[in-house]
Amino acid sequence: MSDVIQTIAQEIADCLAQVSPAEVGAAVELLNSAPRVFVSGAGRSALGIRGFGMRLMHLGVTTHVVGETTTPGIASGDLLVIGSGSGRTASLLSSAQKAKSLGAKVLLVTIDPASPIGELADATIRIPAPSPKASGGGAQQVTIQPMGSLFEQSLFLLLDGLIVMLMQKRGIGSDEMFTRHANME
Amino acid sequence: MSDVIQTIAQEIADCLAQVSPAEVGAAVELLNSAPRVFVSGAGRSALGIRGFGMRLMHLGVTTHVVGETTTPGIASGDLLVIGSGSGRTASLLSSAQKAKSLGAKVLLVTIDPASPIGELADATIRIPAPSPKASGGGAQQVTIQPMGSLFEQSLFLLLDGLIVMLMQKRGIGSDEMFTRHANME
Amino acid sequence: MSDVIQTIAQEIADCLAQVSPAEVGAAVELLNSAPRVFVSGAGRSALGIRGFGMRLMHLGVTTHVVGETTTPGIASGDLLVIGSGSGRTASLLSSAQKAKSLGAKVLLVTIDPASPIGELADATIRIPAPSPKASGGGAQQVTIQPMGSLFEQSLFLLLDGLIVMLMQKRGIGSDEMFTRHANME
Amino acid sequence: MSDVIQTIAQEIADCLAQVSPAEVGAAVELLNSAPRVFVSGAGRSALGIRGFGMRLMHLGVTTHVVGETTTPGIASGDLLVIGSGSGRTASLLSSAQKAKSLGAKVLLVTIDPASPIGELADATIRIPAPSPKASGGGAQQVTIQPMGSLFEQSLFLLLDGLIVMLMQKRGIGSDEMFTRHANME
C-alpha cells in the first residue's frame, strides 16, 4: 500500500523537474516587485493558492485571497496570482480580465499556457500534469491519481518553492515569519 | 404567513430599542481609535461579524476576520470585536484571553455581559435576546424563532448601525465606500 | 446615536411589509418539496444565504452551500436558492443557468425580478430595497444606509421567516433542531 | 532556482518513505467502514484536510468539514479525521474529546503520536517532519522550508494516497468521481 504513496511522490518530482527555471525566475521577479498580491483559485487548486497567500503574509507582503471577507478591490500595479489547471475556469478568467483592465498584472500557474487566461497573463508557469480540459501541447506526466490531483499537488509544492526563493532573496528566515503568524486560533 | 415576517421585524425592533445608547457610544469610540480591527464569531453569529468586517474595510479601516487565510497576529493597541450570545464560546474566550494578554482591546456584543468574555472585555454591548446558555439577569425579549436567531439578527443590525455612526463621524459616504469594494467576483 | 439603530429597524420593517405573501407562500411550497436544497449568494448577500442553509440543515433538510468543500453537483429535482439584489451577478447567473439546464429549480430573492436570473427562475420574492444596479420598476424603500445593506438585512430576516414557516408546516420545534447542531466548534 | 523545487520534492519523498505501511493500512480500514467522515485541521494543515474531504465526497462518502455552514453534529460510529502537526492544537483537541465522548472514532495524522490528541485517537499516522512544537521522539526529516511546510505538504500527499487506496479497494475510477463533482462554480 505504501507503494501508492511513493508512486505519488515520484510523479510529483518528475512533473516538477520539467518546470522551466526561466518561468520560475520571472515569477519570482514579479512577486518581489508587487506592492500588493491577490491570489485566486477554484476547487482543489484553491488549496495551494491559499497556502501561498498565507506564507506571503508571513513574509510581510500585503496579500489578499479573492473572495474572502475583507479583500478590497484590485488596482493598477497590483499582482493577481491565479492557479488553474485548464486556464479557462469562467470565474477566474473574468477576474483576470478585470485585473488587466485596471492595470494590474497577472501570473498564471497552469497546465495550459495557451488557454484564455494564459493568453492575457503577464507571466505563466507551466506544470505538465494531465488534464481532461487542457488543449494540450507537450507531453504530460502519467499519473495513477484521479481528476486534477497531480496538478493540484504540484501547484502546492511549486508555490511553496517560490516562498523559499523569496525568503532567500529578501534574507527572511522562518523565525521572522513566525512573528506574523495568526495568534488567536 | 407574512405575519411571521412582521412578527420577526417587530421582535428585533423591540430588542434593539432596549440596547444602551451609552454602550453603543463607547463602542463607536473604541472602533474610531483602533489602528487595526479584528472580528470574530462562531456559527450564525459569524455572519453579522463578517458583514461588519467587510463594511469596516469599505470605510478604509484595516480589518481582519479571525480564521481567514491572510489574517496576521493581533498586537498591542489593536481591537478585537467578538459577537457571542452566550459570551462563553470556548474558542472565542481563548481568542479574547490571547488578545488581552498581548495588550489588545476587546469589545463584546452579547446577551450576557456577566459571562467570561464579558468579564475581561474593555467594553460590551448587551442585546436582550433569549439564550438557553446565558446566565441571565434582566428581562429578555420573547421570540417565535428557534435557537439564537433573534440574537444573530439583532447583532447583524446593531453592527450595521455602528457602520452608519462611523460614516457620520468620519464624513464618509456610500460612494466613497464603493471605491474599496471587491471588484473581481 | 441609538436613533440610527431604530431608524434601521424601521426601514427593514417597512421594506418587509411590502413583500408579497403570495410570493412567500410559493417559496415555502418549493422548499417543502425539494429533496435537496443548494444555496448561493455573493458578498454580503452570502451572509443571510449561509444562515438560511444552516437552519435548513437544522430542520433535517439535505442542504449544501455552493462553493463549500464537500458540496456535490446539483441534479434534476434539486432546488437552488439564490440571494442577489441585482439579480445579475455573473457567477450566480451562470449557476442558475447550469441548474436549469440540469432540470433543477431556481428560487431567487431579489430587488429586481425582471433581471436575468429573475427571468429564468421558477419563483422569485421581491424585496423593494434600493439598489444602484437594479433596473427598477416599483417604488423602493428609502434608507440612511450605504450600498446594499438594506437588501442584505431584509434578505437575512425574510429567509429566517421562511424557516419559522417551515417549522410550523412540519411541526418541528427549536429543541429538535438543536439535536442537529454542529457539536465540535 | 529550480534546485529549490527539486529539493522540496526530495524532502517530501524522503519524509513519506518513512511512514508506516501498517499505520496507513489501519487508517484505510477505518475510513472504509465509517458511515460518515468529518475532517478537521487548522492553518495550512486545513488545506490538505479540505482537499481530502472533497475527494471523499467524490468517492461517494458522506463527508463534512468541521466549521463549514451545513456540517451537522457528529454522532456515535462516525469518524473524525484530524491533521495536526503538533497534535495539541486547542480547538482540535477539544473536537477530538467531544467526538470520543459521543462514541465517534478519531484518526490523527501528526508529527507527534505521543501528543494529547494522539493519546486519545483510535489510530494515528506519523509523518516524521520537523516541528518546533512536537515533543519529538524519533529522527526527523531535515528541511530548507519555513515553519510547518514539510508537514503540511506531506499531509496533503499522504491523504491523497489514501484516496487512491480507497479507489482501488472499492473499484471506483476517476470518471465515476467526476459525476459527483461540483457543477455550479
mmCIF file of N, CA and C in Angstrom, chain D residues 8-100:
data_model
loop_
_atom_site.group_PDB
_atom_site.id
_atom_site.type_symbol
_atom_site.label_atom_id
_atom_site.label_comp_id
_atom_site.label_asym_id
_atom_site.label_seq_id
_atom_site.Cartn_x
_atom_site.Cartn_y
_atom_site.Cartn_z
ATOM 1 N N ILE D 8 12.715 20.378 -2.417
ATOM 2 C CA ILE D 8 11.451 20.204 -1.694
ATOM 3 C C ILE D 8 10.800 18.867 -2.071
ATOM 4 N N ALA D 9 10.771 18.565 -3.357
ATOM 5 C CA ALA D 9 10.180 17.287 -3.799
ATOM 6 C C ALA D 9 10.917 16.111 -3.152
ATOM 7 N N GLN D 10 12.238 16.229 -3.030
ATOM 8 C CA GLN D 10 13.023 15.155 -2.428
ATOM 9 C C GLN D 10 12.755 15.046 -0.926
ATOM 10 N N GLU D 11 12.662 16.198 -0.263
ATOM 11 C CA GLU D 11 12.355 16.193 1.178
ATOM 12 C C GLU D 11 11.064 15.419 1.451
ATOM 13 N N ILE D 12 10.057 15.709 0.632
ATOM 14 C CA ILE D 12 8.748 15.076 0.829
ATOM 15 C C ILE D 12 8.831 13.572 0.560
ATOM 16 N N ALA D 13 9.507 13.215 -0.510
ATOM 17 C CA ALA D 13 9.645 11.789 -0.836
ATOM 18 C C ALA D 13 10.350 11.053 0.305
ATOM 19 N N ASP D 14 11.412 11.649 0.830
ATOM 20 C CA ASP D 14 12.145 11.025 1.937
ATOM 21 C C ASP D 14 11.274 10.920 3.185
ATOM 22 N N CYS D 15 10.513 11.969 3.431
ATOM 23 C CA CYS D 15 9.656 12.006 4.622
ATOM 24 C C CYS D 15 8.562 10.941 4.519
ATOM 25 N N LEU D 16 7.924 10.868 3.367
ATOM 26 C CA LEU D 16 6.823 9.907 3.191
ATOM 27 C C LEU D 16 7.323 8.463 3.159
ATOM 28 N N ALA D 17 8.581 8.274 2.745
ATOM 29 C CA ALA D 17 9.137 6.912 2.704
ATOM 30 C C ALA D 17 9.244 6.310 4.101
ATOM 31 N N GLN D 18 9.249 7.167 5.115
ATOM 32 C CA GLN D 18 9.371 6.696 6.498
ATOM 33 C C GLN D 18 8.027 6.447 7.178
ATOM 34 N N VAL D 19 6.934 6.724 6.447
ATOM 35 C CA VAL D 19 5.608 6.494 7.032
ATOM 36 C C VAL D 19 5.352 4.990 7.112
ATOM 37 N N SER D 20 4.742 4.559 8.198
ATOM 38 C CA SER D 20 4.498 3.137 8.447
ATOM 39 C C SER D 20 3.369 2.573 7.581
ATOM 40 N N PRO D 21 3.672 1.569 6.748
ATOM 41 C CA PRO D 21 2.599 0.933 5.961
ATOM 42 C C PRO D 21 1.491 0.357 6.844
ATOM 43 N N ALA D 22 1.844 -0.113 8.025
ATOM 44 C CA ALA D 22 0.827 -0.678 8.921
ATOM 45 C C ALA D 22 -0.140 0.411 9.394
ATOM 46 N N GLU D 23 0.404 1.581 9.722
ATOM 47 C CA GLU D 23 -0.456 2.690 10.152
ATOM 48 C C GLU D 23 -1.372 3.137 9.009
ATOM 49 N N VAL D 24 -0.813 3.178 7.794
ATOM 50 C CA VAL D 24 -1.615 3.561 6.630
ATOM 51 C C VAL D 24 -2.724 2.538 6.387
ATOM 52 N N GLY D 25 -2.387 1.274 6.490
ATOM 53 C CA GLY D 25 -3.381 0.225 6.270
ATOM 54 C C GLY D 25 -4.521 0.296 7.278
ATOM 55 N N ALA D 26 -4.194 0.559 8.531
ATOM 56 C CA ALA D 26 -5.226 0.664 9.567
ATOM 57 C C ALA D 26 -6.135 1.866 9.305
ATOM 58 N N ALA D 27 -5.545 2.954 8.816
ATOM 59 C CA ALA D 27 -6.344 4.147 8.510
ATOM 60 C C ALA D 27 -7.327 3.872 7.374
ATOM 61 N N VAL D 28 -6.868 3.163 6.359
ATOM 62 C CA VAL D 28 -7.748 2.837 5.233
ATOM 63 C C VAL D 28 -8.922 1.981 5.712
ATOM 64 N N GLU D 29 -8.656 1.051 6.626
ATOM 65 C CA GLU D 29 -9.744 0.223 7.162
ATOM 66 C C GLU D 29 -10.779 1.078 7.893
ATOM 67 N N LEU D 30 -10.293 2.000 8.727
ATOM 68 C CA LEU D 30 -11.202 2.889 9.469
ATOM 69 C C LEU D 30 -12.059 3.701 8.495
ATOM 70 N N LEU D 31 -11.404 4.263 7.478
ATOM 71 C CA LEU D 31 -12.118 5.092 6.504
ATOM 72 C C LEU D 31 -13.139 4.266 5.731
ATOM 73 N N ASN D 32 -12.770 3.046 5.430
ATOM 74 C CA ASN D 32 -13.622 2.221 4.577
ATOM 75 C C ASN D 32 -14.895 1.773 5.291
ATOM 76 N N SER D 33 -14.874 1.785 6.612
ATOM 77 C CA SER D 33 -16.031 1.282 7.347
ATOM 78 C C SER D 33 -16.852 2.393 8.010
ATOM 79 N N ALA D 34 -16.456 3.646 7.830
ATOM 80 C CA ALA D 34 -17.170 4.731 8.515
ATOM 81 C C ALA D 34 -18.419 5.144 7.743
ATOM 82 N N PRO D 35 -19.560 5.266 8.430
ATOM 83 C CA PRO D 35 -20.786 5.704 7.745
ATOM 84 C C PRO D 35 -20.705 7.177 7.327
ATOM 85 N N ARG D 36 -20.080 7.989 8.167
ATOM 86 C CA ARG D 36 -19.873 9.409 7.847
ATOM 87 C C ARG D 36 -18.478 9.793 8.322
ATOM 88 N N VAL D 37 -17.822 10.654 7.545
ATOM 89 C CA VAL D 37 -16.487 11.122 7.906
ATOM 90 C C VAL D 37 -16.517 12.641 8.102
ATOM 91 N N PHE D 38 -15.966 13.098 9.212
ATOM 92 C CA PHE D 38 -15.771 14.525 9.478
ATOM 93 C C PHE D 38 -14.271 14.792 9.411
ATOM 94 N N VAL D 39 -13.879 15.905 8.804
ATOM 95 C CA VAL D 39 -12.454 16.221 8.702
ATOM 96 C C VAL D 39 -12.189 17.592 9.296
ATOM 97 N N SER D 40 -11.020 17.732 9.936
ATOM 98 C CA SER D 40 -10.721 18.996 10.608
ATOM 99 C C SER D 40 -9.222 19.255 10.691
ATOM 100 N N GLY D 41 -8.841 20.509 10.491
ATOM 101 C CA GLY D 41 -7.449 20.929 10.610
ATOM 102 C C GLY D 41 -7.419 22.435 10.799
ATOM 103 N N ALA D 42 -6.286 22.969 11.244
ATOM 104 C CA ALA D 42 -6.159 24.415 11.449
ATOM 105 C C ALA D 42 -5.013 24.937 10.593
ATOM 106 N N GLY D 43 -5.051 26.207 10.264
ATOM 107 C CA GLY D 43 -3.978 26.830 9.493
ATOM 108 C C GLY D 43 -3.755 26.113 8.173
ATOM 109 N N ARG D 44 -2.488 25.936 7.788
ATOM 110 C CA ARG D 44 -2.207 25.307 6.498
ATOM 111 C C ARG D 44 -2.459 23.799 6.518
ATOM 112 N N SER D 45 -2.565 23.197 7.693
ATOM 113 C CA SER D 45 -2.947 21.785 7.737
ATOM 114 C C SER D 45 -4.392 21.597 7.289
ATOM 115 N N ALA D 46 -5.180 22.671 7.363
ATOM 116 C CA ALA D 46 -6.571 22.588 6.904
ATOM 117 C C ALA D 46 -6.638 22.398 5.393
ATOM 118 N N LEU D 47 -5.583 22.761 4.677
ATOM 119 C CA LEU D 47 -5.628 22.690 3.214
ATOM 120 C C LEU D 47 -5.713 21.245 2.729
ATOM 121 N N GLY D 48 -4.767 20.417 3.154
ATOM 122 C CA GLY D 48 -4.803 19.013 2.769
ATOM 123 C C GLY D 48 -6.063 18.339 3.286
ATOM 124 N N ILE D 49 -6.477 18.714 4.486
ATOM 125 C CA ILE D 49 -7.685 18.144 5.092
ATOM 126 C C ILE D 49 -8.917 18.443 4.235
ATOM 127 N N ARG D 50 -9.027 19.676 3.752
ATOM 128 C CA ARG D 50 -10.172 20.032 2.907
ATOM 129 C C ARG D 50 -10.109 19.317 1.563
ATOM 130 N N GLY D 51 -8.907 19.227 1.011
ATOM 131 C CA GLY D 51 -8.759 18.518 -0.263
ATOM 132 C C GLY D 51 -9.162 17.062 -0.120
ATOM 133 N N PHE D 52 -8.855 16.485 1.028
ATOM 134 C CA PHE D 52 -9.229 15.100 1.324
ATOM 135 C C PHE D 52 -10.742 14.974 1.454
ATOM 136 N N GLY D 53 -11.349 15.925 2.157
ATOM 137 C CA GLY D 53 -12.806 15.910 2.304
ATOM 138 C C GLY D 53 -13.512 15.958 0.954
ATOM 139 N N MET D 54 -12.991 16.802 0.053
ATOM 140 C CA MET D 54 -13.616 16.911 -1.271
ATOM 141 C C MET D 54 -13.503 15.588 -2.032
ATOM 142 N N ARG D 55 -12.356 14.965 -1.996
ATOM 143 C CA ARG D 55 -12.178 13.695 -2.709
ATOM 144 C C ARG D 55 -13.023 12.573 -2.087
ATOM 145 N N LEU D 56 -13.170 12.549 -0.769
ATOM 146 C CA LEU D 56 -14.058 11.551 -0.152
ATOM 147 C C LEU D 56 -15.482 11.726 -0.673
ATOM 148 N N MET D 57 -15.928 12.971 -0.783
ATOM 149 C CA MET D 57 -17.257 13.239 -1.355
ATOM 150 C C MET D 57 -17.318 12.701 -2.784
ATOM 151 N N HIS D 58 -16.264 12.935 -3.570
ATOM 152 C CA HIS D 58 -16.237 12.408 -4.944
ATOM 153 C C HIS D 58 -16.335 10.880 -4.964
ATOM 154 N N LEU D 59 -15.812 10.234 -3.908
ATOM 155 C CA LEU D 59 -15.884 8.768 -3.799
ATOM 156 C C LEU D 59 -17.268 8.285 -3.370
ATOM 157 N N GLY D 60 -18.148 9.219 -2.995
ATOM 158 C CA GLY D 60 -19.482 8.829 -2.576
ATOM 159 C C GLY D 60 -19.625 8.690 -1.072
ATOM 160 N N VAL D 61 -18.591 9.084 -0.316
ATOM 161 C CA VAL D 61 -18.643 9.029 1.148
ATOM 162 C C VAL D 61 -19.330 10.290 1.676
ATOM 163 N N THR D 62 -20.241 10.134 2.624
ATOM 164 C CA THR D 62 -20.857 11.292 3.262
ATOM 165 C C THR D 62 -19.798 11.972 4.136
ATOM 166 N N THR D 63 -19.419 13.184 3.757
ATOM 167 C CA THR D 63 -18.266 13.849 4.372
ATOM 168 C C THR D 63 -18.599 15.290 4.727
ATOM 169 N N HIS D 64 -18.102 15.727 5.878
ATOM 170 C CA HIS D 64 -18.317 17.103 6.321
ATOM 171 C C HIS D 64 -17.007 17.707 6.825
ATOM 172 N N VAL D 65 -16.788 18.981 6.521
ATOM 173 C CA VAL D 65 -15.644 19.709 7.054
ATOM 174 C C VAL D 65 -16.097 20.453 8.314
ATOM 175 N N VAL D 66 -15.446 20.202 9.439
ATOM 176 C CA VAL D 66 -15.808 20.880 10.683
ATOM 177 C C VAL D 66 -15.670 22.394 10.491
ATOM 178 N N GLY D 67 -16.713 23.121 10.813
ATOM 179 C CA GLY D 67 -16.687 24.572 10.709
ATOM 180 C C GLY D 67 -17.390 25.109 9.469
ATOM 181 N N GLU D 68 -17.705 24.246 8.491
ATOM 182 C CA GLU D 68 -18.443 24.758 7.338
ATOM 183 C C GLU D 68 -19.935 24.828 7.662
ATOM 184 N N THR D 69 -20.661 25.547 6.804
ATOM 185 C CA THR D 69 -22.004 26.008 7.153
ATOM 186 C C THR D 69 -22.993 24.894 7.487
ATOM 187 N N THR D 70 -23.058 23.871 6.676
ATOM 188 C CA THR D 70 -24.118 22.871 6.842
ATOM 189 C C THR D 70 -23.611 21.575 7.479
ATOM 190 N N THR D 71 -22.486 21.645 8.158
ATOM 191 C CA THR D 71 -21.941 20.487 8.872
ATOM 192 C C THR D 71 -22.780 20.201 10.119
ATOM 193 N N PRO D 72 -23.361 18.992 10.208
ATOM 194 C CA PRO D 72 -24.194 18.655 11.368
ATOM 195 C C PRO D 72 -23.332 18.201 12.542
ATOM 196 N N GLY D 73 -23.968 17.801 13.626
ATOM 197 C CA GLY D 73 -23.257 17.255 14.766
ATOM 198 C C GLY D 73 -22.719 15.871 14.462
ATOM 199 N N ILE D 74 -21.581 15.532 15.044
ATOM 200 C CA ILE D 74 -21.020 14.187 14.903
ATOM 201 C C ILE D 74 -21.749 13.254 15.868
ATOM 202 N N ALA D 75 -21.792 11.960 15.530
ATOM 203 C CA ALA D 75 -22.536 11.012 16.360
ATOM 204 C C ALA D 75 -21.777 9.690 16.461
ATOM 205 N N SER D 76 -22.264 8.833 17.300
ATOM 206 C CA SER D 76 -21.657 7.528 17.536
ATOM 207 C C SER D 76 -21.433 6.784 16.221
ATOM 208 N N GLY D 77 -20.242 6.243 16.035
ATOM 209 C CA GLY D 77 -19.936 5.469 14.840
ATOM 210 C C GLY D 77 -19.269 6.275 13.743
ATOM 211 N N ASP D 78 -19.445 7.607 13.763
ATOM 212 C CA ASP D 78 -18.790 8.460 12.767
ATOM 213 C C ASP D 78 -17.278 8.461 12.999
ATOM 214 N N LEU D 79 -16.551 8.909 11.970
ATOM 215 C CA LEU D 79 -15.090 9.005 12.062
ATOM 216 C C LEU D 79 -14.657 10.465 11.907
ATOM 217 N N LEU D 80 -13.821 10.934 12.819
ATOM 218 C CA LEU D 80 -13.235 12.276 12.734
ATOM 219 C C LEU D 80 -11.770 12.140 12.337
ATOM 220 N N VAL D 81 -11.396 12.753 11.203
ATOM 221 C CA VAL D 81 -10.008 12.739 10.746
ATOM 222 C C VAL D 81 -9.389 14.103 11.025
ATOM 223 N N ILE D 82 -8.328 14.122 11.813
ATOM 224 C CA ILE D 82 -7.653 15.369 12.183
ATOM 225 C C ILE D 82 -6.237 15.374 11.621
ATOM 226 N N GLY D 83 -5.864 16.495 11.003
ATOM 227 C CA GLY D 83 -4.478 16.725 10.619
ATOM 228 C C GLY D 83 -3.902 17.792 11.522
ATOM 229 N N SER D 84 -2.881 17.446 12.301
ATOM 230 C CA SER D 84 -2.277 18.414 13.231
ATOM 231 C C SER D 84 -0.833 18.027 13.483
ATOM 232 N N GLY D 85 0.080 18.877 13.039
ATOM 233 C CA GLY D 85 1.494 18.590 13.224
ATOM 234 C C GLY D 85 1.833 18.347 14.681
ATOM 235 N N SER D 86 1.426 19.276 15.535
ATOM 236 C CA SER D 86 1.772 19.179 16.959
ATOM 237 C C SER D 86 0.916 18.161 17.695
ATOM 238 N N GLY D 87 -0.297 17.921 17.198
ATOM 239 C CA GLY D 87 -1.221 17.037 17.904
ATOM 240 C C GLY D 87 -1.776 17.646 19.177
ATOM 241 N N ARG D 88 -1.617 18.973 19.317
ATOM 242 C CA ARG D 88 -2.077 19.608 20.549
ATOM 243 C C ARG D 88 -2.767 20.954 20.318
ATOM 244 N N THR D 89 -3.190 21.249 19.074
ATOM 245 C CA THR D 89 -3.946 22.479 18.808
ATOM 246 C C THR D 89 -5.226 22.458 19.652
ATOM 247 N N ALA D 90 -5.458 23.535 20.409
ATOM 248 C CA ALA D 90 -6.526 23.534 21.417
ATOM 249 C C ALA D 90 -7.896 23.206 20.824
ATOM 250 N N SER D 91 -8.259 23.879 19.728
ATOM 251 C CA SER D 91 -9.599 23.677 19.175
ATOM 252 C C SER D 91 -9.761 22.253 18.635
ATOM 253 N N LEU D 92 -8.682 21.682 18.100
ATOM 254 C CA LEU D 92 -8.761 20.320 17.558
ATOM 255 C C LEU D 92 -8.809 19.289 18.679
ATOM 256 N N LEU D 93 -8.078 19.551 19.750
ATOM 257 C CA LEU D 93 -8.126 18.662 20.913
ATOM 258 C C LEU D 93 -9.542 18.633 21.487
ATOM 259 N N SER D 94 -10.140 19.816 21.569
ATOM 260 C CA SER D 94 -11.498 19.927 22.085
ATOM 261 C C SER D 94 -12.477 19.141 21.189
ATOM 262 N N SER D 95 -12.300 19.235 19.860
ATOM 263 C CA SER D 95 -13.156 18.476 18.931
ATOM 264 C C SER D 95 -12.962 16.977 19.111
ATOM 265 N N ALA D 96 -11.711 16.563 19.275
ATOM 266 C CA ALA D 96 -11.417 15.139 19.424
ATOM 267 C C ALA D 96 -12.045 14.589 20.706
ATOM 268 N N GLN D 97 -11.955 15.358 21.774
ATOM 269 C CA GLN D 97 -12.542 14.931 23.051
ATOM 270 C C GLN D 97 -14.052 14.785 22.922
ATOM 271 N N LYS D 98 -14.664 15.774 22.264
ATOM 272 C CA LYS D 98 -16.115 15.733 22.064
ATOM 273 C C LYS D 98 -16.509 14.510 21.228
ATOM 274 N N ALA D 99 -15.766 14.284 20.148
ATOM 275 C CA ALA D 99 -16.062 13.144 19.268
ATOM 276 C C ALA D 99 -15.987 11.830 20.047
ATOM 277 N N LYS D 100 -14.920 11.662 20.826
ATOM 278 C CA LYS D 100 -14.761 10.426 21.607
ATOM 279 C C LYS D 100 -15.890 10.276 22.628
#
